[in-house]
Short mmCIF file of C-alpha atoms and ligand atoms in Angstrom, two decimals:
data_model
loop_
_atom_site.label_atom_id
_atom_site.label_comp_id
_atom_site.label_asym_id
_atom_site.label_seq_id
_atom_site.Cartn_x
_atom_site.Cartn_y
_atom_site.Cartn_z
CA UNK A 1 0.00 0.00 0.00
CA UNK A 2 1.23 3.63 -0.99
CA UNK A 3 -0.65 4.97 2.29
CA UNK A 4 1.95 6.73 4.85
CA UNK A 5 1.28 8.77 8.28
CA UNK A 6 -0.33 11.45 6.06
CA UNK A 7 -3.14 9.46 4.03
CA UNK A 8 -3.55 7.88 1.31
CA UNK A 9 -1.58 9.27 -2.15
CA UNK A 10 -2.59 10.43 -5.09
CA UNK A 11 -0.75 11.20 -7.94
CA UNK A 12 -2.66 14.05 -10.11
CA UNK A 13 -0.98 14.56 -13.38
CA UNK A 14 -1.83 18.22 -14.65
CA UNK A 15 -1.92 21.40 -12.88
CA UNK A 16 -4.62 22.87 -15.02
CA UNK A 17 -8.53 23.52 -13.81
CA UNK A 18 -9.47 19.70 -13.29
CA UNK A 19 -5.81 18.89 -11.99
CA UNK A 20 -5.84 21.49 -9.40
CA UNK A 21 -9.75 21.02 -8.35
CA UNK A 22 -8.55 17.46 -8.03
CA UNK A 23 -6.14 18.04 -5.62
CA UNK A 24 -8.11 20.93 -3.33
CA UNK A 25 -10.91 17.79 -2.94
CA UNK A 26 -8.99 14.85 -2.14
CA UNK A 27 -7.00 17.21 0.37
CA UNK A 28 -10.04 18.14 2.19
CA UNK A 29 -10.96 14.48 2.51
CA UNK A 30 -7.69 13.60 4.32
CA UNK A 31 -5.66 12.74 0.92
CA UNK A 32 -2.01 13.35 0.15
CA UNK A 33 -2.10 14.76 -3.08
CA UNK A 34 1.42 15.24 -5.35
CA UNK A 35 0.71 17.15 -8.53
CA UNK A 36 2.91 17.22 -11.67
CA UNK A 37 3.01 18.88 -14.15
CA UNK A 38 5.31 19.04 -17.66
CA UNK A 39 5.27 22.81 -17.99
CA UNK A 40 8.07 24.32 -15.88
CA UNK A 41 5.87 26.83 -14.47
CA UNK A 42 2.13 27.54 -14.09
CA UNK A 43 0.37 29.16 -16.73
CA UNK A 44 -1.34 32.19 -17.12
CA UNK A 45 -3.38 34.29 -19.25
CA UNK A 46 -5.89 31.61 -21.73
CA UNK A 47 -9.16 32.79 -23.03
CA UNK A 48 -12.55 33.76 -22.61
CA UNK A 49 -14.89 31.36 -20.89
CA UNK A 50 -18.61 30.85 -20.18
CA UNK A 51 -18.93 29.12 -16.51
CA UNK A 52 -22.29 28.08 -15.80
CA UNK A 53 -24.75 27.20 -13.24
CA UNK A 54 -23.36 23.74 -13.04
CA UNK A 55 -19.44 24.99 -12.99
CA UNK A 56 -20.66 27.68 -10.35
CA UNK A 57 -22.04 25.06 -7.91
CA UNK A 58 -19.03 22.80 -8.21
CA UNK A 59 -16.72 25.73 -7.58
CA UNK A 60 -18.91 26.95 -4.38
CA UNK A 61 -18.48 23.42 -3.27
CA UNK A 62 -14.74 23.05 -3.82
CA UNK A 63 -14.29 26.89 -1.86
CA UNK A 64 -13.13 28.48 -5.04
CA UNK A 65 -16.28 30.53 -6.45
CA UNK A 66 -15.31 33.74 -4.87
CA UNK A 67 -11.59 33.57 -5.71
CA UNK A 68 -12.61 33.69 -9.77
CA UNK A 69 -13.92 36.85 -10.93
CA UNK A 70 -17.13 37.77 -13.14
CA UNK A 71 -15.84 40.19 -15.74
CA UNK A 72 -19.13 40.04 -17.49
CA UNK A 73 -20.29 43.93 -18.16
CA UNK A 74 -23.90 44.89 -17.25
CA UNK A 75 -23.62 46.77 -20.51
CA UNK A 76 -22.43 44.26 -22.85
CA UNK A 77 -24.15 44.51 -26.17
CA UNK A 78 -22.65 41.68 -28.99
CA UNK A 79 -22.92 43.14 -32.52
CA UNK A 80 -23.61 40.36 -35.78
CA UNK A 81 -21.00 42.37 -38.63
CA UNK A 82 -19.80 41.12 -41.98
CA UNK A 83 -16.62 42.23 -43.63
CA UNK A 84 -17.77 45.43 -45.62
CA UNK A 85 -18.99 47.35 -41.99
CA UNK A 86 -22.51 46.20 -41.85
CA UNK A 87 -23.42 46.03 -37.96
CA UNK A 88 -26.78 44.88 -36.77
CA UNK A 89 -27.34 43.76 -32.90
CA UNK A 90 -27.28 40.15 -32.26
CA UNK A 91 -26.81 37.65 -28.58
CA UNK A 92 -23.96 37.37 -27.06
CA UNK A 93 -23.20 34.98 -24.28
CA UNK A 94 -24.77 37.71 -21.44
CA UNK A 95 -27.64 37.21 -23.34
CA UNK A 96 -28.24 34.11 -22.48
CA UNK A 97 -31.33 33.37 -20.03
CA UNK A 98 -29.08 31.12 -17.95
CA UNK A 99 -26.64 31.49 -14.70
CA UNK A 100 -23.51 32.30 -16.51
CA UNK A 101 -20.39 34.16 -14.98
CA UNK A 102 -17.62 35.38 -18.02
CA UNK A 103 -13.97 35.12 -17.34
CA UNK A 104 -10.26 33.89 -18.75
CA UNK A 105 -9.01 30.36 -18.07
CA UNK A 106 -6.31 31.85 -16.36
CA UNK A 107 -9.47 33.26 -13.62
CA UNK A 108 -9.93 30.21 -12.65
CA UNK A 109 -6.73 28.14 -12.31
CA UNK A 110 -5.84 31.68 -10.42
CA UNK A 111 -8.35 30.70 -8.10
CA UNK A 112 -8.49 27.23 -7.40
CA UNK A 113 -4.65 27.49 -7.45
CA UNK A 114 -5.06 30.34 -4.44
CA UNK A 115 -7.53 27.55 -2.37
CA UNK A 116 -4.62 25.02 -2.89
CA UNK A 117 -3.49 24.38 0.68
CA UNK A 118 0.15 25.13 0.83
CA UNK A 119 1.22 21.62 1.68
CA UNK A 120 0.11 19.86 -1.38
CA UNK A 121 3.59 19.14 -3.00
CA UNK A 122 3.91 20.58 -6.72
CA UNK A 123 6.18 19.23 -9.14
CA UNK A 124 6.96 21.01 -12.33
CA UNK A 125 8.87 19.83 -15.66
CA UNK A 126 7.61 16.30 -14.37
CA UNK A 127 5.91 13.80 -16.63
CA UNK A 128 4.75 10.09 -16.01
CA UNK A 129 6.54 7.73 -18.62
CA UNK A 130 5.29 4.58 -17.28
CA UNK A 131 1.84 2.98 -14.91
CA UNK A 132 2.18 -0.42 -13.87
CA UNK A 133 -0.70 -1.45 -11.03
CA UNK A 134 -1.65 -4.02 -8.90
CA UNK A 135 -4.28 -4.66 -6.14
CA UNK A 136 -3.28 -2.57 -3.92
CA UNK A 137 -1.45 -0.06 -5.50
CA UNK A 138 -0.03 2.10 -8.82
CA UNK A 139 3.81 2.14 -9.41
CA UNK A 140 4.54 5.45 -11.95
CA UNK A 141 8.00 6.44 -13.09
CA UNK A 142 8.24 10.09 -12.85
CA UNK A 143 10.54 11.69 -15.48
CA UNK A 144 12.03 15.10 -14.01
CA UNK A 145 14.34 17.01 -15.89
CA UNK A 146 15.62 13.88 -17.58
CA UNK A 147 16.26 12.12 -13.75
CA UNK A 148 13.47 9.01 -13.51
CA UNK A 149 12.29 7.69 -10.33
CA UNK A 150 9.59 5.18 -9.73
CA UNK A 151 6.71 5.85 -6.86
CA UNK A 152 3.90 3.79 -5.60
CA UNK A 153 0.34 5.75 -5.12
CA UNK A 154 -2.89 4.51 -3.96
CA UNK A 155 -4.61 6.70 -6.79
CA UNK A 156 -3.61 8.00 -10.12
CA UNK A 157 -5.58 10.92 -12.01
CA UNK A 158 -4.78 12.09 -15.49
CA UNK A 159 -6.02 15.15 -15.39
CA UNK A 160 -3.93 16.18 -18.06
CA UNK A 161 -6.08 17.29 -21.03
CA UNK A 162 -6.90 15.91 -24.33
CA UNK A 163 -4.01 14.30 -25.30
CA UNK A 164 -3.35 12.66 -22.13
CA UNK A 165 -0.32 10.77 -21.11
CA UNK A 166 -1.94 9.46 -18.40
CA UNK A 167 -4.75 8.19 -21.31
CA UNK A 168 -2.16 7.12 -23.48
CA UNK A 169 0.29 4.86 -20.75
CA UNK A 170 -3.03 3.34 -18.57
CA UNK A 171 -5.81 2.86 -21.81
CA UNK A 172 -4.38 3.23 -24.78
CA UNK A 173 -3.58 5.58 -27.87
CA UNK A 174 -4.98 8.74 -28.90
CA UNK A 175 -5.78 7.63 -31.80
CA UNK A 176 -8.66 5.21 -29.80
CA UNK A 177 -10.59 7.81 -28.24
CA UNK A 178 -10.11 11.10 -29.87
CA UNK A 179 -12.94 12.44 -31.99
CA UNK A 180 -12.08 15.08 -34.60
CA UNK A 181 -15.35 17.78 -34.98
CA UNK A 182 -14.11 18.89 -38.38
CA UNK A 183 -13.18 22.32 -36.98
CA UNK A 184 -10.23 24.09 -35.97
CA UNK A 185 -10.01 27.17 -33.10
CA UNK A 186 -8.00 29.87 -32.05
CA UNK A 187 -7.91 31.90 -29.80
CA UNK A 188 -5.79 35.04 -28.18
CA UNK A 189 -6.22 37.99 -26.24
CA UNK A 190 -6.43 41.40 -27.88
CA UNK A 191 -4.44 44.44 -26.11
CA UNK A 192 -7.19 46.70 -26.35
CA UNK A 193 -10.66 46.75 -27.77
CA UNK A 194 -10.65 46.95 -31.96
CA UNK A 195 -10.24 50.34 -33.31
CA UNK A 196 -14.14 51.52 -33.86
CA UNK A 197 -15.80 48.97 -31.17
CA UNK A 198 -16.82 50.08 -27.54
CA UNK A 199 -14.93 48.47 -24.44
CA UNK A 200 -18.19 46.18 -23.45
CA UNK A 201 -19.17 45.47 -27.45
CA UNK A 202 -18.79 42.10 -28.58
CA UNK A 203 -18.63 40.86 -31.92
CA UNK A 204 -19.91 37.91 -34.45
CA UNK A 205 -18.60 37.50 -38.05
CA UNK A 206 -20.24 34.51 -39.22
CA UNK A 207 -19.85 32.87 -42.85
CA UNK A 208 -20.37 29.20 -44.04
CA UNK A 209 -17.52 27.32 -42.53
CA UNK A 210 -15.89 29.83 -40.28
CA UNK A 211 -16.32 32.55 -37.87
CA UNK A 212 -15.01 34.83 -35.62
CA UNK A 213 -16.01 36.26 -32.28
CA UNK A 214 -14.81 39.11 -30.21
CA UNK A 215 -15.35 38.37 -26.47
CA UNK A 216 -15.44 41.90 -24.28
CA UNK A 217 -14.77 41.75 -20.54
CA UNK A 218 -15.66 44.50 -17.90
CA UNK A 219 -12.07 45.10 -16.80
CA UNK A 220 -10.01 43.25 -19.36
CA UNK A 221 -9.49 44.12 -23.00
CA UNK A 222 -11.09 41.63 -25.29
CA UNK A 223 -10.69 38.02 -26.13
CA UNK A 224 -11.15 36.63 -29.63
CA UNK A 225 -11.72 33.47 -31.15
CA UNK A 226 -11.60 32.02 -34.22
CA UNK A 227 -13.17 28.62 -35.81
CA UNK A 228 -12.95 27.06 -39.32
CA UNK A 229 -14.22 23.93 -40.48
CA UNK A 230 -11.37 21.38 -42.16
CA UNK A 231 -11.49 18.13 -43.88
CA UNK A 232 -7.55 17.85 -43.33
CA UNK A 233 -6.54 18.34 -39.51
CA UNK A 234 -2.93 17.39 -40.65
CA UNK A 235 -3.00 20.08 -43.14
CA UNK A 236 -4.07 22.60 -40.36
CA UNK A 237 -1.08 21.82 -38.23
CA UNK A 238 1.70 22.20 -40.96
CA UNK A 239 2.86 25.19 -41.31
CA UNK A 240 2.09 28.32 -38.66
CA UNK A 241 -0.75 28.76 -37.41
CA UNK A 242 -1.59 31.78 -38.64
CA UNK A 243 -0.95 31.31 -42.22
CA UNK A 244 -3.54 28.45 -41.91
CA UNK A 245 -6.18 30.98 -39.99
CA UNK A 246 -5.25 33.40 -43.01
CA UNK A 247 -6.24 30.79 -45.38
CA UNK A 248 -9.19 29.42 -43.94
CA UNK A 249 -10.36 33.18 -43.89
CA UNK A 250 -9.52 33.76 -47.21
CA UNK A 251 -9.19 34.75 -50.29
CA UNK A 252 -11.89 37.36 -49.82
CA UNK A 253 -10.20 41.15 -48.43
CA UNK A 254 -10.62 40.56 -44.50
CA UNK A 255 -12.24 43.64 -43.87
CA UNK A 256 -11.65 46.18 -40.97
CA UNK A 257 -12.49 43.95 -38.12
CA UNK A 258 -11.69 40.80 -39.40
CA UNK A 259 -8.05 42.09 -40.72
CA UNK A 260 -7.21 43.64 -37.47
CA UNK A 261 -8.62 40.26 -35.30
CA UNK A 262 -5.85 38.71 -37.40
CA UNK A 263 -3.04 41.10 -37.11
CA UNK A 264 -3.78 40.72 -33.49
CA UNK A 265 -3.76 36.83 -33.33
CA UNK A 266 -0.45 37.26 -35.47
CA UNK A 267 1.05 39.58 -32.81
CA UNK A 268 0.12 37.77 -29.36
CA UNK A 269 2.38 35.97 -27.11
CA UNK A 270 0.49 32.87 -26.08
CA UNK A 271 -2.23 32.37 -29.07
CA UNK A 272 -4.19 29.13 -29.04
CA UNK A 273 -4.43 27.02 -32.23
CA UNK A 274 -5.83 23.65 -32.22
CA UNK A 275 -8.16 20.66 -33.53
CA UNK A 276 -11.51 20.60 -31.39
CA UNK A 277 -11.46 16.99 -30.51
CA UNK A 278 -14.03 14.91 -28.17
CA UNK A 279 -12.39 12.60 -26.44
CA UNK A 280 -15.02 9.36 -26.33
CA UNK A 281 -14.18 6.78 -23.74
CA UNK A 282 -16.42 3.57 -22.55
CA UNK A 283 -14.34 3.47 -19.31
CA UNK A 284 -13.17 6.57 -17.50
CA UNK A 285 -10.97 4.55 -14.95
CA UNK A 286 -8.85 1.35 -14.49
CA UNK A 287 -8.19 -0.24 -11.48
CA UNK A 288 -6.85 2.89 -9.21
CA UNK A 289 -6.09 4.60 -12.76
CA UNK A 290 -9.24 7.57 -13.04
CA UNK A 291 -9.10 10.53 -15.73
CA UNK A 292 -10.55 13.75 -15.07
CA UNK A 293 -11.62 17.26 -17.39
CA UNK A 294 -10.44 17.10 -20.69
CA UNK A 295 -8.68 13.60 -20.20
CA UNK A 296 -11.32 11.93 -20.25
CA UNK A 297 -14.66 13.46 -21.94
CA UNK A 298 -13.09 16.50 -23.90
CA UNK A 299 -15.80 18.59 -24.70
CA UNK A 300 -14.67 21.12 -26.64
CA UNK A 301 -15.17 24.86 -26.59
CA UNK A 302 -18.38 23.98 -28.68
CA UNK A 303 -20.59 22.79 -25.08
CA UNK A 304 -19.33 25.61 -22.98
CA UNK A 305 -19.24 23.31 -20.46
CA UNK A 306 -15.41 21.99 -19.91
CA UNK A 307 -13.94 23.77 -16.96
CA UNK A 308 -17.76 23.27 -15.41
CA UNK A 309 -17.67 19.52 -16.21
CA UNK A 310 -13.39 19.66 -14.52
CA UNK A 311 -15.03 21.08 -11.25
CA UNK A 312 -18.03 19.03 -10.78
CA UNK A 313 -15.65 15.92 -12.05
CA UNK A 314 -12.94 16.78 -9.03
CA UNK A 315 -15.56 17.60 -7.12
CA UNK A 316 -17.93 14.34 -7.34
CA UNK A 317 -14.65 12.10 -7.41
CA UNK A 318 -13.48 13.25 -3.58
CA UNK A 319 -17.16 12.80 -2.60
CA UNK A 320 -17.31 8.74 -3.77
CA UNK A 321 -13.88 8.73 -2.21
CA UNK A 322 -14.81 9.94 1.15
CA UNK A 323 -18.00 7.48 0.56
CA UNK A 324 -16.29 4.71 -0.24
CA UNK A 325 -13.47 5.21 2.47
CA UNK A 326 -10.88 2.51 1.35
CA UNK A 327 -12.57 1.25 -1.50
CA UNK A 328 -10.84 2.89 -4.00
CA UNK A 329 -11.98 0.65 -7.57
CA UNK A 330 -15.61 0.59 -6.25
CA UNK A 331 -15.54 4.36 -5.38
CA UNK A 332 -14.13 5.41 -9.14
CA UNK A 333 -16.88 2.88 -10.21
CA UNK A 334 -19.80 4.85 -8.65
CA UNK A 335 -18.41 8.29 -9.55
CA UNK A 336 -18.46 7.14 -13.11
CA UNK A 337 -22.11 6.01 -12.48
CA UNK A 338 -23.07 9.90 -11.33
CA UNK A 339 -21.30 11.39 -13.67
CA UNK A 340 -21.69 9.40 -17.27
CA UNK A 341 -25.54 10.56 -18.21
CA UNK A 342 -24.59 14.15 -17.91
CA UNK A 343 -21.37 13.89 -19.28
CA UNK A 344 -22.68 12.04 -22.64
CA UNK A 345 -25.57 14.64 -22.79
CA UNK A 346 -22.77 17.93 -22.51
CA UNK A 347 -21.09 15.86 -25.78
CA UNK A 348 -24.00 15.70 -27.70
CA UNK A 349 -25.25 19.07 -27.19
CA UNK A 350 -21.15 19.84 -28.51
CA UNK A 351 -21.92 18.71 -31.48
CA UNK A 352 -25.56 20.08 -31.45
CA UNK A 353 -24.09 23.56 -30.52
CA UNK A 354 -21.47 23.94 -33.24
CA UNK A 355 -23.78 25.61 -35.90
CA UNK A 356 -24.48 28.28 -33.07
CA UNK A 357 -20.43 28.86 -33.10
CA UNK A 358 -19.66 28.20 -36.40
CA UNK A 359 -22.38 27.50 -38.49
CA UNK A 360 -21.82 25.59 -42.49
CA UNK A 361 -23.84 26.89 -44.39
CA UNK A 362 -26.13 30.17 -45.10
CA UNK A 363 -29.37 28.27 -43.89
CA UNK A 364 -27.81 27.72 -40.97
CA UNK A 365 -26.62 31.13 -40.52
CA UNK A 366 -30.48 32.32 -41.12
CA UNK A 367 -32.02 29.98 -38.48
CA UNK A 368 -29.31 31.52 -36.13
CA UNK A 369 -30.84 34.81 -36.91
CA UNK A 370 -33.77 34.30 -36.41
CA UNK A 371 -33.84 32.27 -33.21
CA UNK A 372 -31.46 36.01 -32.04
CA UNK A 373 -34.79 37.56 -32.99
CA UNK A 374 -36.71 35.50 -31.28
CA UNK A 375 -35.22 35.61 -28.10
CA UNK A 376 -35.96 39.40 -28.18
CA UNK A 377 -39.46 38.88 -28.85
CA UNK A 378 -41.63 38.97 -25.37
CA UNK A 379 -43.44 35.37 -26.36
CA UNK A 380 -41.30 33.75 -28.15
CA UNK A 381 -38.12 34.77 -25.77
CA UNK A 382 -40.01 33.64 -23.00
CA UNK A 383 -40.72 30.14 -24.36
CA UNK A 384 -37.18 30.49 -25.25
CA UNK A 385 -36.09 30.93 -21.42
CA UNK A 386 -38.63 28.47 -20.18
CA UNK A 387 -37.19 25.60 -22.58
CA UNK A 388 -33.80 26.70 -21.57
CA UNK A 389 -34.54 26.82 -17.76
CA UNK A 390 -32.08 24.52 -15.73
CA UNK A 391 -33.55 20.93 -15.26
CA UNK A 392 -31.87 19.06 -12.62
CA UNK A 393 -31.35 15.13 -13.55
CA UNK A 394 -29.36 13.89 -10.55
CA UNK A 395 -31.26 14.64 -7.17
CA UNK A 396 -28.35 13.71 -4.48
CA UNK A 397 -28.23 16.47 -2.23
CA UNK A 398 -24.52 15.86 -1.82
CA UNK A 399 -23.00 15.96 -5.36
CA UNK A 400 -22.71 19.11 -7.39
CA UNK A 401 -22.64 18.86 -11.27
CA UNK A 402 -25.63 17.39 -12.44
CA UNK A 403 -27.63 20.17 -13.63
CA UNK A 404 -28.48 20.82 -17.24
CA UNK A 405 -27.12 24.06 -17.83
CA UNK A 406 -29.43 26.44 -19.74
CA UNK A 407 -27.28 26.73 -22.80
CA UNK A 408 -27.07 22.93 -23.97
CA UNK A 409 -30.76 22.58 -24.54
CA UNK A 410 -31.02 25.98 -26.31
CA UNK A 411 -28.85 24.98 -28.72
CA UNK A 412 -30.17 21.04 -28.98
C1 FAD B 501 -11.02 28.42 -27.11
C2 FAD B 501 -11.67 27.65 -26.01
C3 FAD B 501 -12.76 28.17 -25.35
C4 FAD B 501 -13.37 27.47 -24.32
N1 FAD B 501 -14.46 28.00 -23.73
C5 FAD B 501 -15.03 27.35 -22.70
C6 FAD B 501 -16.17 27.92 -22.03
O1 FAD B 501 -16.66 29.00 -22.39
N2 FAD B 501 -16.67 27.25 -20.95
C7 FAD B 501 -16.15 26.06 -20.53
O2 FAD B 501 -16.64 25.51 -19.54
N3 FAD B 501 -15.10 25.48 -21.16
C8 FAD B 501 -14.54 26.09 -22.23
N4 FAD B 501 -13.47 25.53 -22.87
C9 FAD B 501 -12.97 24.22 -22.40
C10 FAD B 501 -12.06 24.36 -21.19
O3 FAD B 501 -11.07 25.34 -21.39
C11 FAD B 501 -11.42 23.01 -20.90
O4 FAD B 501 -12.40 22.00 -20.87
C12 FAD B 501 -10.71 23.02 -19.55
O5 FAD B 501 -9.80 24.10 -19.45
C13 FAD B 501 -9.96 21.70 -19.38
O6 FAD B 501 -9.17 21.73 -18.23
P1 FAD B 501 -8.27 20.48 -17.86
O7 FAD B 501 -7.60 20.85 -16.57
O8 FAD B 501 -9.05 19.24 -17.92
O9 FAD B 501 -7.18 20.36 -19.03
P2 FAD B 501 -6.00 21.41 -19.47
O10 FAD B 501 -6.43 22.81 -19.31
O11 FAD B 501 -5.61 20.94 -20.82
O12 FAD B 501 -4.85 21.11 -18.42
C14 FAD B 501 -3.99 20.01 -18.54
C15 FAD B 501 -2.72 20.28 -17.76
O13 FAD B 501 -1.92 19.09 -17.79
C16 FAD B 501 -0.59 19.42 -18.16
N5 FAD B 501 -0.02 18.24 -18.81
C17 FAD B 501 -0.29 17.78 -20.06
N6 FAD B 501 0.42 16.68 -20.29
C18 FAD B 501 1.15 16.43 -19.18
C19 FAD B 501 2.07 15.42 -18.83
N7 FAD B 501 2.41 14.43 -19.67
N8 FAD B 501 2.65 15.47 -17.61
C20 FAD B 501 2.34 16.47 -16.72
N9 FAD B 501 1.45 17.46 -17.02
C21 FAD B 501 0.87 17.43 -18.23
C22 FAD B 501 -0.73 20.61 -19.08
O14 FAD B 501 0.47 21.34 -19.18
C23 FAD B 501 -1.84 21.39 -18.36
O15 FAD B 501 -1.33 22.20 -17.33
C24 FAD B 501 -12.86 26.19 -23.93
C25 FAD B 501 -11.76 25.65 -24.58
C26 FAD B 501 -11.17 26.35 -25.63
C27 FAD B 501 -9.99 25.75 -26.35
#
């Protein structure tokens, strides 16, 4: 057995939102946590994020909610332009009839990493190159600066995003469990708002295949984000990344807003490019081997409900834990149990949502419209809210996630 005088171990392998939520919950239950992670520091900055009802309760429950900021302005107003000027008003995420605080990734790793009690040990530039398990315990060689070193836990969680190491060594390769959408994103944030938009206006430049929104923030300059649809992921990733954006926006003349998004992207220190990928798993543990957040159910920016699907994950996992004492396969087993129905549902409303994003083709583009329409109409946005109201599917008093956010059966 791993356990010492402290409590059982856990090894959590990534120090981003579901990593660090991870390690605040087991901690509270008595748990030695050791995090590591590859980068040599934490990270910063990211981009703009939608938490919702569901994220909110999880993040009450873990003792982070009022360490992560709402930068959502009262006087947001999101703007639908095209390339030549044309402006109309449209919905933006604060438009949404649902519980929804706005913020950067970075908000909330800030914040969960300020809850982190200060004797959790923290391992940077670390990365597990081998699991081997038994009965009663997990032996993982830890690669540190090129120095290995082999450690026995009572608990292993990948929490180490969607292409998990932890996936890779424990259940096998990518290749069997990620999901290509068909669409690329990027993402970055802008120095200051565009020249000619307000501080709190947002923006939506949508065409067949591709799109662009500009994010604003109360007290932060904007965030914007890009999407493209591809039939040739490989293709996206050769070459820089913004050469491929250029392309996928192209050849038409970019425009004001559009051209300057770009030059932006072009110019910014940490920009995001990448595949949006599901990651589709039967099992989400093996053994004492349990993956949490993007590991193991990707999302994608497309549900808007990742970093509140990391939370409630962490969240529900140190509450069959503490259940389960001891029982570490059977407690993984029942957390799965909670957590699989919603999980499943947040996927298919990802692929539901993407026309709302990034919609292919004009129709698409014209029911979008008119369900913005809609929603401003007294009936019709009422009927609107009521569909959209939260519905909660799991009724046990003492675990967070499992409430049907607003925004995945709008867009279902
Ligand atoms: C553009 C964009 C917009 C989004 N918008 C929203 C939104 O509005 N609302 C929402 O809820 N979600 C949103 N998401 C999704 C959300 O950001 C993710 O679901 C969430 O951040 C996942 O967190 P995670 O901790 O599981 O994984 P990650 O953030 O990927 O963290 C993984 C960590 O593990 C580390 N790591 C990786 N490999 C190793 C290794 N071998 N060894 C050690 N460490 C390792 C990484 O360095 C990283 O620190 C968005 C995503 C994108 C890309």
């Amino acid at each position: 057995m791993a356990t010492n005088d402290k409590g059982k171990r856990a090894l959590i392998v990534g120090l981003g939102i579901s990593g660090i939520s991870t390690a605040i919950r087991l901690r509270s239950i008595g748990w030695e946590p050791v995090i590591v992670e590859r980068a040599s520091a934490r990270r910063g900055g990211g981009y703009f994020l939608g938490v919702f009802g569901a994220g909110q309760d999880a993040a009450r429950r873990l003792g982070i909610l009022d360490a992560i900021p709402d930068r959502a302005a009262a006087d947001t107003a999101t703007f639908v332009v095209n390339r030549t000027g044309g402006k109309r008003r449209g919905l933006g995420f604060t438009d949404l009839p649902v519980r929804l605080r706005c913020m950067l990734r970075g908000d909330v790793e800030r914040g969960a990493f300020s809850a982190l009690p200060d004797d959790v040990e923290i391992r940077y530039s670390t990365s597990p190159t081998r699991i081997e398990q038994d009965d009663h315990g997990v032996d993982v060689t830890l690669e540190q600066d090129g120095v290995a070193g082999t450690e026995r836990f009572d608990l292993v969680v990948g929490a180490d995003g969607v292409r998990s190491t932890v996936r890779r060594l424990a259940f096998g390769p990518h290749a069997q469990f990620l999901h290509p959408l068909g669409y690329m994103v990027a993402a970055c944030l802008l120095p200051h708002p565009i020249a000619g938009m307000g501080p709190h206006e947002g923006a939506t430049l949508l065409e067949p295949g591709r799109a662009l929104w500009i994010f604003p923030m109360e007290d932060h300059p904007p965030s914007a984000f890009f999407s493209y649809r591809t039939d040739d992921i490989d293709r996206e990733f050769s070459g820089r990344p913004i050469d491929r954006l250029r392309a996928a926006f192209g050849p038409q003349e970019y425009g004001r807003l559009l051209g300057a998004a770009l030059d932006v992207y072009e110019a910014a220190e940490q920009p995001l490019f990448d595949a949006a990928e599901q990651v589709r798993m039967r099992r989400w543990s093996t053994g004492r081997v349990v993956l949490v957040g993007d590991a193991a159910w990707c999302l994608t920016v497309f549900s808007g409900m990742g970093v509140s699907s990391a939370m409630a994950g962490a969240d529900v996992l140190g509450t069959m834990l503490q259940r389960h004492g001891d029982r570490v396969v059977p407690a993984l087993q029942a957390w799965e149990g909670h957590l699989r129905r919603p999980i499943e549902s947040y996927q298919r409303a990802g692929v539901d949502m993407i026309p709302l994003f990034t919609p292919e083709t004009r129709r698409q583009i014209k029911v979008r419209h008119a369900f913005e329409v809609g929603e401003r109409l007294p009936l019709i946005g009422q009927a609107l809210r009521w569909i959209s109201r939260g519905e909660h599917v799991e009724k046990d008093q003492d675990i967070a996630l499992v409430q049907h956010d607003g925004l995945a059966l709008v867009g279902g």
